[in-house]
mmCIF file of C-alpha atoms in Angstrom:
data_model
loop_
_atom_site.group_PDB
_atom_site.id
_atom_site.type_symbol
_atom_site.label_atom_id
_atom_site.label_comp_id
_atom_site.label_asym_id
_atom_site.label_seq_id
_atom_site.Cartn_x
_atom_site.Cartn_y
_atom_site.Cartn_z
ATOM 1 C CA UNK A 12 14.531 139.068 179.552
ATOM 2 C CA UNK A 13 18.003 138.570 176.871
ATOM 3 C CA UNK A 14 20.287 141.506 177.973
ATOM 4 C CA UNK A 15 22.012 142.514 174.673
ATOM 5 C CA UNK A 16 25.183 143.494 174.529
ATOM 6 C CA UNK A 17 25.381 144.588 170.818
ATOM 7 C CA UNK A 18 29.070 146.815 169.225
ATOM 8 C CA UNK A 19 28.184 147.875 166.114
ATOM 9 C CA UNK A 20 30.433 147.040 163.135
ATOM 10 C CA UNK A 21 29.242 150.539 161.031
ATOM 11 C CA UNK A 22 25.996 152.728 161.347
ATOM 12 C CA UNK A 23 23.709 149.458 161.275
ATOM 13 C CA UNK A 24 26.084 146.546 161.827
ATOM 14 C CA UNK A 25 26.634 143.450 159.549
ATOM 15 C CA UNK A 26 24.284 142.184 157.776
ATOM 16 C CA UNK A 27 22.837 138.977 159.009
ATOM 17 C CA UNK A 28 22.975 135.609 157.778
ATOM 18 C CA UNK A 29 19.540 134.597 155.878
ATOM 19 C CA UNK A 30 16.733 133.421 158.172
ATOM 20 C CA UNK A 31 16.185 129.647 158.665
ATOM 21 C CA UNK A 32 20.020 128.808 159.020
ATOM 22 C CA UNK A 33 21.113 125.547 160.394
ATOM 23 C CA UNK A 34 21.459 126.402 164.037
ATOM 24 C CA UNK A 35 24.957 125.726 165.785
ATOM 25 C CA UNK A 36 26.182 122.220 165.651
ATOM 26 C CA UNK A 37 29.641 123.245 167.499
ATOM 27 C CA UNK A 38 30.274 125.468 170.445
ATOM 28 C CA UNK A 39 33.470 126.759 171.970
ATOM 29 C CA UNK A 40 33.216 127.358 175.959
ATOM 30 C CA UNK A 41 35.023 129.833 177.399
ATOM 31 C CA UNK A 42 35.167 128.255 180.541
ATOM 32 C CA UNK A 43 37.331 131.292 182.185
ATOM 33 C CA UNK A 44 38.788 134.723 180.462
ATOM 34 C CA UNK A 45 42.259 134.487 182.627
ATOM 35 C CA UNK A 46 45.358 133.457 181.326
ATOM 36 C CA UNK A 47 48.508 132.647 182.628
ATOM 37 C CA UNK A 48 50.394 134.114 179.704
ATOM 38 C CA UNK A 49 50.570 137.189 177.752
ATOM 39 C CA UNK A 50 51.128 136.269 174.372
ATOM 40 C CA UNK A 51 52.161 138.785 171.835
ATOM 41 C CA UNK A 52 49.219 138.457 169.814
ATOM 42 C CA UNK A 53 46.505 137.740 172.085
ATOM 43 C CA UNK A 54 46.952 140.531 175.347
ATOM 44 C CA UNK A 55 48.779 143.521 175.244
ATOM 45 C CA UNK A 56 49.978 142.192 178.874
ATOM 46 C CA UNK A 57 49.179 140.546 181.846
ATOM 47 C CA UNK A 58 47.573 143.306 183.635
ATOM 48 C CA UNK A 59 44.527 143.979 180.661
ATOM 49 C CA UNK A 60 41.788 143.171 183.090
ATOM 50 C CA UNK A 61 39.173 140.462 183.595
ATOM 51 C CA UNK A 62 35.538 140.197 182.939
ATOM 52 C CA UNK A 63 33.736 141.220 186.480
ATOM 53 C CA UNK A 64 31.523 138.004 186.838
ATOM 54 C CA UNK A 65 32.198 134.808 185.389
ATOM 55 C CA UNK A 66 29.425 132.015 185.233
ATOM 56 C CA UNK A 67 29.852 128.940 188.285
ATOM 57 C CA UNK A 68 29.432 125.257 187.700
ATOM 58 C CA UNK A 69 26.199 125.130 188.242
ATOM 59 C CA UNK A 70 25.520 127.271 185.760
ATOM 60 C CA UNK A 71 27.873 125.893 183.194
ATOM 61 C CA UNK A 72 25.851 122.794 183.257
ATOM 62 C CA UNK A 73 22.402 124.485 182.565
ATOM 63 C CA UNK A 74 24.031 126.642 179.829
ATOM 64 C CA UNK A 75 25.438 123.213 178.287
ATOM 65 C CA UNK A 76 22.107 121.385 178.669
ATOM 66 C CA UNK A 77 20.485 124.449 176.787
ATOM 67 C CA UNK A 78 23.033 123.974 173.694
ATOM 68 C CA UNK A 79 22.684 120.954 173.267
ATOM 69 C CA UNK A 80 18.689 121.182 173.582
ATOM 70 C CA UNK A 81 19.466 123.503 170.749
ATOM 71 C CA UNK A 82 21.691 121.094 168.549
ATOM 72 C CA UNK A 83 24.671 121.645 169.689
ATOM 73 C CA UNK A 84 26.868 118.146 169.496
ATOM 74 C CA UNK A 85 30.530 119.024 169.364
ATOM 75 C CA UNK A 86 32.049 121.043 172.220
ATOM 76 C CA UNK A 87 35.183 122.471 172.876
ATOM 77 C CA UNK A 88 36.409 124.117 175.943
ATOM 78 C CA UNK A 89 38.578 127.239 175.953
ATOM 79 C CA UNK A 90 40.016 130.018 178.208
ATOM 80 C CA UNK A 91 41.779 132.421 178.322
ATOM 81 C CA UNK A 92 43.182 129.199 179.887
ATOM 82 C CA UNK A 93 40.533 126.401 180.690
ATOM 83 C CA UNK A 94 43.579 124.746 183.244
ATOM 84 C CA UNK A 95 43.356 127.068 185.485
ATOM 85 C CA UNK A 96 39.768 126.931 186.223
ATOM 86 C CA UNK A 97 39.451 125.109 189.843
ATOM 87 C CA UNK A 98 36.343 123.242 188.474
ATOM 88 C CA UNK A 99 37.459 122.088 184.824
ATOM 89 C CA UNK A 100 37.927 118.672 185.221
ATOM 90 C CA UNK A 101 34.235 118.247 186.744
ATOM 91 C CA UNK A 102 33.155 120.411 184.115
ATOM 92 C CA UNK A 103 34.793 117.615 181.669
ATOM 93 C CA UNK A 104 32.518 114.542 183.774
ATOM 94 C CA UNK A 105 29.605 116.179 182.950
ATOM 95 C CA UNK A 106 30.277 117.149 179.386
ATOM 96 C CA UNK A 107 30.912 113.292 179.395
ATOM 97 C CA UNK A 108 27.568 112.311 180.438
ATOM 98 C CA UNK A 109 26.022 113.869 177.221
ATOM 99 C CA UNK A 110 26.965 111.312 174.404
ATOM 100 C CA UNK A 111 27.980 114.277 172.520
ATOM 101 C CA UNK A 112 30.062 113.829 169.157
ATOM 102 C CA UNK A 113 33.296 115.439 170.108
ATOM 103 C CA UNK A 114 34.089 116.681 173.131
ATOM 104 C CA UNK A 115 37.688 118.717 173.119
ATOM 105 C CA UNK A 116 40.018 121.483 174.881
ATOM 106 C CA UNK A 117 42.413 123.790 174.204
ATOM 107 C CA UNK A 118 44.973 124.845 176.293
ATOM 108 C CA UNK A 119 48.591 126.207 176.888
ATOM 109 C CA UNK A 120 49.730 123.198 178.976
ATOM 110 C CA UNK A 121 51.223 125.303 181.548
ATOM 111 C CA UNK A 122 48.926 123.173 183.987
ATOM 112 C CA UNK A 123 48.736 119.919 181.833
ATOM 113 C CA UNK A 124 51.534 117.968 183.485
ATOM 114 C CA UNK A 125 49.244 117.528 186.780
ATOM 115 C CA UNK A 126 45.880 117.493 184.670
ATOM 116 C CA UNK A 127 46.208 115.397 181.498
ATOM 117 C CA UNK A 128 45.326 112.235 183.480
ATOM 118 C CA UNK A 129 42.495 113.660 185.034
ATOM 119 C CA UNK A 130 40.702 115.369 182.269
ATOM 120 C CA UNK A 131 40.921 112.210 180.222
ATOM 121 C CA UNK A 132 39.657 110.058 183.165
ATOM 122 C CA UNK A 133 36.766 112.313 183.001
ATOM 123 C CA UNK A 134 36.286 111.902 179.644
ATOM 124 C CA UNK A 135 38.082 114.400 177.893
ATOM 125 C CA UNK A 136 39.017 112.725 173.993
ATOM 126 C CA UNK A 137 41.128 115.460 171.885
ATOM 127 C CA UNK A 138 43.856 118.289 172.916
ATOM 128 C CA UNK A 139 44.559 121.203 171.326
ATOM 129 C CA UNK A 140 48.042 122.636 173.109
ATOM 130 C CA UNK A 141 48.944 126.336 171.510
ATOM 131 C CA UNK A 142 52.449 126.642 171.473
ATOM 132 C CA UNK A 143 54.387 128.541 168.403
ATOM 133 C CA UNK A 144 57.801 127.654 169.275
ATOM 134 C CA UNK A 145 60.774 125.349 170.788
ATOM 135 C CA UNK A 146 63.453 127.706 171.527
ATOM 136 C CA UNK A 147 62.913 128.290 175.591
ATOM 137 C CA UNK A 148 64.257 132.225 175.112
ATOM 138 C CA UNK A 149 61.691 132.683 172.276
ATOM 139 C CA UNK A 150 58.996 131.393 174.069
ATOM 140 C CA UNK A 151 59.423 133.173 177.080
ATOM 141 C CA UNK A 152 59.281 135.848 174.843
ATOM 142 C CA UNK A 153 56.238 135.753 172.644
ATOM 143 C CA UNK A 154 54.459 134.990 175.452
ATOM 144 C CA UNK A 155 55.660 137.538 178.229
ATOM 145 C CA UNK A 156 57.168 135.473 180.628
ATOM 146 C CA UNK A 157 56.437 131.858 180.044
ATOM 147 C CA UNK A 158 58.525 129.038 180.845
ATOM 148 C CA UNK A 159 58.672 126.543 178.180
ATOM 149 C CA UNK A 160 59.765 123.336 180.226
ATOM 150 C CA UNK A 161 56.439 122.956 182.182
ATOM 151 C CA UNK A 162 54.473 123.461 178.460
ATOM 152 C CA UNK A 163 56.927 120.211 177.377
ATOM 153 C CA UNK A 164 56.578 118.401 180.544
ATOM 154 C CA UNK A 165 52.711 118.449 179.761
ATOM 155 C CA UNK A 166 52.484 117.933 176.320
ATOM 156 C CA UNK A 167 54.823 114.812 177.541
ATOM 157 C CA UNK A 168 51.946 113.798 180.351
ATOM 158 C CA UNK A 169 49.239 113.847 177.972
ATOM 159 C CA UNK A 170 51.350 111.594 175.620
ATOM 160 C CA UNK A 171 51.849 109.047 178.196
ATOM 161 C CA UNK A 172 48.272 109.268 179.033
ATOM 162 C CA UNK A 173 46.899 108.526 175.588
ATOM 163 C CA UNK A 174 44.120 110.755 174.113
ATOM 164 C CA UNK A 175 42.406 110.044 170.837
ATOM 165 C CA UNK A 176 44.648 113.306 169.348
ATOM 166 C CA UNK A 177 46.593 115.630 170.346
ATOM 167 C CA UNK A 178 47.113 118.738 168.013
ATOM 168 C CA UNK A 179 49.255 121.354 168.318
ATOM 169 C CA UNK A 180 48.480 124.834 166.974
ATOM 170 C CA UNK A 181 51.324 127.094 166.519
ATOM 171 C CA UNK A 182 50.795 131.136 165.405
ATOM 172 C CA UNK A 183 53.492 131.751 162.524
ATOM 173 C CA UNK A 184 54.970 135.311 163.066
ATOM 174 C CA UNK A 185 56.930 137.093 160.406
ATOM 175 C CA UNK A 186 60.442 137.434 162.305
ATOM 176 C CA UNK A 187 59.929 135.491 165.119
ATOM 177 C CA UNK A 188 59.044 131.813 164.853
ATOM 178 C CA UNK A 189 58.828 131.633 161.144
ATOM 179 C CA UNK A 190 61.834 130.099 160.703
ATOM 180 C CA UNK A 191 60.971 127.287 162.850
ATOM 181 C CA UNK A 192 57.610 125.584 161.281
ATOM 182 C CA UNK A 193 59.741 122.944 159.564
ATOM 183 C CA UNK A 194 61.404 121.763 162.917
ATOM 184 C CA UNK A 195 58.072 122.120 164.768
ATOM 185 C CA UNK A 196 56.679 119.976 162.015
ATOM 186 C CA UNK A 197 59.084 117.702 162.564
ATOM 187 C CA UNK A 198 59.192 117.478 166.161
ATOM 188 C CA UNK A 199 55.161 116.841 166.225
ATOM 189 C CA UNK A 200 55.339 113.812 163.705
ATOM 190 C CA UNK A 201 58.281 112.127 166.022
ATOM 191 C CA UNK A 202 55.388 112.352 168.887
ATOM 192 C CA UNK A 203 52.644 111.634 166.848
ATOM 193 C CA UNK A 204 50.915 114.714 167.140
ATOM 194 C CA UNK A 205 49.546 116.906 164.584
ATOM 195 C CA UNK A 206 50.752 120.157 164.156
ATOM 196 C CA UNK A 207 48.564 122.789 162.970
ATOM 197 C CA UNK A 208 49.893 126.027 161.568
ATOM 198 C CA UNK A 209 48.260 129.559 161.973
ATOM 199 C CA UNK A 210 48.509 133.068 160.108
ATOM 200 C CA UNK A 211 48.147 135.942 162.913
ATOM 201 C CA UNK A 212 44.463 136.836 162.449
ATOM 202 C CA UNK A 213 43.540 140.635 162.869
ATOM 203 C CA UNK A 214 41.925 140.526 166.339
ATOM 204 C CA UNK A 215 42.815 142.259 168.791
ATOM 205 C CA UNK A 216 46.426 142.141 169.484
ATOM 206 C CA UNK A 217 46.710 140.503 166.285
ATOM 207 C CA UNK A 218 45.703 143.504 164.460
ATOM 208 C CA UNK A 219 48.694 145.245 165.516
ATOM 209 C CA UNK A 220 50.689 142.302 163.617
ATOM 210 C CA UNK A 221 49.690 142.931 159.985
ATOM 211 C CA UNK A 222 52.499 143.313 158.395
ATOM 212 C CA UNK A 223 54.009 140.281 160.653
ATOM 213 C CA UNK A 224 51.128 137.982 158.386
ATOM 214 C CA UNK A 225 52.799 134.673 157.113
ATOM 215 C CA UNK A 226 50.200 133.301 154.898
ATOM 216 C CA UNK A 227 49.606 129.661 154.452
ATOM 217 C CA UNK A 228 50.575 130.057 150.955
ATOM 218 C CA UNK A 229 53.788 131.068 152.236
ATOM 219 C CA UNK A 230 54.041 128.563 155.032
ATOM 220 C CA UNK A 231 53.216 125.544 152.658
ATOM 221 C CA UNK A 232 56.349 126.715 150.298
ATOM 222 C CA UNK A 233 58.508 126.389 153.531
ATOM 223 C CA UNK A 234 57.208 123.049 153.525
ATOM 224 C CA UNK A 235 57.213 121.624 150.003
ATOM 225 C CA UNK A 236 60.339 119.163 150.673
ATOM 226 C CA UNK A 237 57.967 117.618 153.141
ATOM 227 C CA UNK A 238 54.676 117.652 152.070
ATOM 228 C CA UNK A 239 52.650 115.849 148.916
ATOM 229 C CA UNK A 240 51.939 118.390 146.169
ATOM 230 C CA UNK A 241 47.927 119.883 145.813
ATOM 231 C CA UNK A 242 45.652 121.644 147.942
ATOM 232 C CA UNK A 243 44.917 121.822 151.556
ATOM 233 C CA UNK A 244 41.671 119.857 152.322
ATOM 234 C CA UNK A 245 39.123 120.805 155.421
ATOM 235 C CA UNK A 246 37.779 117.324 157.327
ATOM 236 C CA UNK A 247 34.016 117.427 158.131
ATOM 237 C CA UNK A 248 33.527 118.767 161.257
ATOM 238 C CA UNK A 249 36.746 119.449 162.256
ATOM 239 C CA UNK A 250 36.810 123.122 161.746
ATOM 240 C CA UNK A 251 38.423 125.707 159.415
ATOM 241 C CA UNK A 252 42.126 123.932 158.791
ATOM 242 C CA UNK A 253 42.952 122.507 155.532
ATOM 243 C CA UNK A 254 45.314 119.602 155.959
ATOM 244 C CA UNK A 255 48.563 118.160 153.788
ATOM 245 C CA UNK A 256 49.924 114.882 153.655
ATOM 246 C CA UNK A 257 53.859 114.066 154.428
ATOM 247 C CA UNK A 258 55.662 112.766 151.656
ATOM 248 C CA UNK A 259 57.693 110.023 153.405
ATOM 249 C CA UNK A 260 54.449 109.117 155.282
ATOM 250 C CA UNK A 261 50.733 109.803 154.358
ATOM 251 C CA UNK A 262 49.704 109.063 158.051
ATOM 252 C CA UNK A 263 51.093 112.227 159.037
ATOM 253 C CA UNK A 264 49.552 115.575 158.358
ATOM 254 C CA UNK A 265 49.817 119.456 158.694
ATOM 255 C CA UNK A 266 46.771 121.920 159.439
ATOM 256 C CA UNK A 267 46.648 125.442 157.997
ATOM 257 C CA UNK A 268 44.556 127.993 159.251
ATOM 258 C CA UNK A 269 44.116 130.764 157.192
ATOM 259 C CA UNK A 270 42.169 133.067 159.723
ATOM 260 C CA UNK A 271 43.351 136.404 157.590
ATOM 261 C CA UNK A 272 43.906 135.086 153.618
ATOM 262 C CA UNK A 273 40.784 133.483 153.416
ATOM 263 C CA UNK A 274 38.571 133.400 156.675
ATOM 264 C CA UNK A 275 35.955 130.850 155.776
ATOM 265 C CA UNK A 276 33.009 132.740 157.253
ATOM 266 C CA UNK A 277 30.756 130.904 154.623
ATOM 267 C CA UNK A 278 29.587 127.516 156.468
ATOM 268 C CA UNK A 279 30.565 128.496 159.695
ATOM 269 C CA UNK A 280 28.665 126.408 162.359
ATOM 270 C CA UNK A 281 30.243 127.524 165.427
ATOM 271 C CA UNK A 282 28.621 129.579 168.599
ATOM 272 C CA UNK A 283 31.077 130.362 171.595
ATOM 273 C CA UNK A 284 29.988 131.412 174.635
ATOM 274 C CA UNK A 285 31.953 133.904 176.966
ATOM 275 C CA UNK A 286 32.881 132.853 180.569
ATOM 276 C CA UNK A 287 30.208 135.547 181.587
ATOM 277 C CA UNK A 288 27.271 134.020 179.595
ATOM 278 C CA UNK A 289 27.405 136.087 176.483
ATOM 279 C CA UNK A 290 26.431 133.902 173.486
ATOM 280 C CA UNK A 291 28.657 135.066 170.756
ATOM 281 C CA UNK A 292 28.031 134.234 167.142
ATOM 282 C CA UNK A 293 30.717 135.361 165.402
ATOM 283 C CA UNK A 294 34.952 135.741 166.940
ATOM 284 C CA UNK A 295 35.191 138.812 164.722
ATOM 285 C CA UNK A 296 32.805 141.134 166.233
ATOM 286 C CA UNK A 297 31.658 141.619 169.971
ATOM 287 C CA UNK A 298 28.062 141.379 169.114
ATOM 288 C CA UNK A 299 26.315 139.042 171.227
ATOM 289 C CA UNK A 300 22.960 138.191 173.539
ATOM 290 C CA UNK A 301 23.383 137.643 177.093
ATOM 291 C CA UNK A 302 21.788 133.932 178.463
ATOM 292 C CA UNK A 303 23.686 134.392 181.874
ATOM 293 C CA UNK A 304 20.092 135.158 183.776
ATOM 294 C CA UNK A 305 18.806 132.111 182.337
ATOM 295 C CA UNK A 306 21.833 129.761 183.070
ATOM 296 C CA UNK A 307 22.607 130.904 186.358
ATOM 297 C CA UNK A 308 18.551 130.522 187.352
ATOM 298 C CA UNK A 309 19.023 127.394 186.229
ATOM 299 C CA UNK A 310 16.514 127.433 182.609
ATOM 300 C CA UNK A 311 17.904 125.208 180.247
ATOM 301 C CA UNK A 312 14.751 125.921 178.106
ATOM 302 C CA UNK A 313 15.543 129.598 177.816
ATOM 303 C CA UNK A 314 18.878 129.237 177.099
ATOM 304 C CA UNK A 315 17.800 126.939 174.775
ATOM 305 C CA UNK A 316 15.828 129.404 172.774
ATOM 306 C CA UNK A 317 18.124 132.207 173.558
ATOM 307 C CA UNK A 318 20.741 130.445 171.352
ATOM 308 C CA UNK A 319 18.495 130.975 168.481
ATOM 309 C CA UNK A 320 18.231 134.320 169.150
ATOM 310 C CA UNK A 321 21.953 134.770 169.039
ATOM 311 C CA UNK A 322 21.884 132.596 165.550
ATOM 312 C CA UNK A 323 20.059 134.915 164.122
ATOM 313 C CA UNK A 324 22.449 137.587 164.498
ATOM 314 C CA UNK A 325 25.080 135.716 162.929
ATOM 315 C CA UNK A 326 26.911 138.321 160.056
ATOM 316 C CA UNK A 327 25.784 137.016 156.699
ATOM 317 C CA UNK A 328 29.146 134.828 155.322
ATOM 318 C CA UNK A 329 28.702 135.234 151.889
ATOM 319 C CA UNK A 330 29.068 139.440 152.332
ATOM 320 C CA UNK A 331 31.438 139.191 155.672
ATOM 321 C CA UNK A 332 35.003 138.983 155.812
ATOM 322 C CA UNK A 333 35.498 137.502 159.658
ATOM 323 C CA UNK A 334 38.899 138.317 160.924
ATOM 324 C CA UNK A 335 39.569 141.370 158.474
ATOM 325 C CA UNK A 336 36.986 143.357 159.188
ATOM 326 C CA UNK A 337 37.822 146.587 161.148
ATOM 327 C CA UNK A 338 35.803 144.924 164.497
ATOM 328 C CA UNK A 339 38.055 142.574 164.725
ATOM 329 C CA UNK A 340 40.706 144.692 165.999
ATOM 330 C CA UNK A 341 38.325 145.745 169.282
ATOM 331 C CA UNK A 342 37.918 142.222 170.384
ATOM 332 C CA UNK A 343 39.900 140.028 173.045
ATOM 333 C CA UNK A 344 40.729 137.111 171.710
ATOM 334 C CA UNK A 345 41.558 135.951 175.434
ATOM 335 C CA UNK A 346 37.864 136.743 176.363
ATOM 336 C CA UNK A 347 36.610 135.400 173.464
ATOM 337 C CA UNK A 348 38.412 132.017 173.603
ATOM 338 C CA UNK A 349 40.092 132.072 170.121
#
């Protein structure tokens, strides 16, 4: 039978979302919960523990058959950080086999120089590389240790290797990096990639950050001089970022993510799924329904139907306020996969 694993967000937990909901259509994978950084607003540090049992290949595929049984068609794979999972490129091939409608990753790009060509071989299309600033000292810093020449060296791979996109998301942090978004801008146009701005969200480390919130308000004042006048607009089925046009060039874009001054929970069609099987419904709360038994037995069915099981606990998006609310702060956003 499902194995909940249920934290309560008061004395009866969020309300759900209405019944009959539009199951998942997107899914985040957490292929793996370890990291190879520390960042300041993801893991208090590099010694914060790991989930005891992690899901194998095998299983991975019968969990991903199950998803998309259920209606899942856009995929994204996720860590911690999915590069340093021995088995991520072959988990790529067989994503590839599904004729799904997107099939991404996100990653830090520590391990990219050696594996851009591979993944996209496989069949990877989009990148996602999280990095939230230039200076080497900074970055070492925000993320506990980091070197930031390997992160350029394979951002630089996966240019020369040619993937449909290649986005960059960088977390904006009052006194730290937030006097750099207009150079980061800058230097992701030269290299055609699209950078993609983030407020801290409250989960987690994050939650320690409050009062280090830059809000995309803020950040798109920073950016006037470069970016057409009006309001940031979401692209369908591309997730929660609102995008601006350059002036000098309307081919060229930014992304802001406003995970804390307006979280977007209303329309949210995303399910992740933890590196230990946990179907999760919702990145602000730790509620969730195991499917590990079923994936790792090899029941696509099952999993299948356990995904609507998870659905239904969904927190109702017109009432909850994702990021903000006071669960937030008791989840890993490493486990979780952001």
């Amino acid at each position: 039978m499902y194995a909940l694993r249920v934290i309560q967000n008061g004395p009866s937990g969020p309300a759900h979302a209405p019944e009959g909901a539009a199951p998942p259509r997107s899914v985040r994978l957490s292929l793996t919960d370890r990291c190879d950084l520390a960042c300041v607003y993801c893991r208090p540090d590099r010694r914060d523990g790991y989930l005891p049992e992690r899901l194998d290949l095998a299983a991975w595929k019968t969990m991903v058959h199950g998803l998309v049984g259920a209606g899942v068609r856009r995929v994204r794979l996720t860590g911690g950080e999915p590069l340093i999972h021995p088995d991520v490129v072959e988990v790529i091939r067989f994503l590839g086999t599904l004729d799904l409608d997107d099939l991404a990753l996100t990653t830090n790009a520590t391990q990219l120089a050696k594996l851009a060509r591979p993944l996209r071989e496989a069949g990877l299309r989009r990148l996602n590389v999280s990095l939230d600033t230039l200076d080497p000292v900074r970055f070492e810093r925000m993320t506990r240790g980091g070197k930031l020449d390997g992160v350029l060296a394979g951002i630089h791979a996966a240019l020369d290797v040619g993937y449909d996109e290649i986005k960059l998301n960088a977390v904006v942090v009052r006194g730290e990096n937030d006097d750099e978004i207009a150079s980061l801008v800058a230097w992701c146009w030269e290299r055609g990639i699209v950078p993609r701005l983030l407020e801290v969200m409250h989960i987690g480390e994050g939650a320690k950050l409050k009062d280090r919130v830059v809000t995309a308000r803020e950040m798109i004042a920073k950016l006037a001089h470069l970016l057409e006048p009006g309001d940031a607009e979401r692209e369908p089925d591309r997730g929660p970022a609102g995008y601006l046009r350059a002036r000098h060039d309307t081919t060229k874009k930014v992304g802001f993510i406003t995970g804390t001054s307006d979280t977007y929970c209303k329309g949210c069609d995303r399910l992740r799924v933890a590196s230990d099987g946990t179907l999760r419904p919702c990145l602000a709360t730790n509620d969730g329904l195991s499917a590990a038994h079923e994936a790792c037995t090899g029941n696509a069915e099952a999993v299948a139907d356990a995904v609507g099981r998870a659905w239904a606990m969904k927190p109702d998006g017109e009432t909850w306020k994702g990021c903000t609310e006071d669960s937030a702060s008791h989840v890993s956003m490493r486990g979780i996969g952001g």
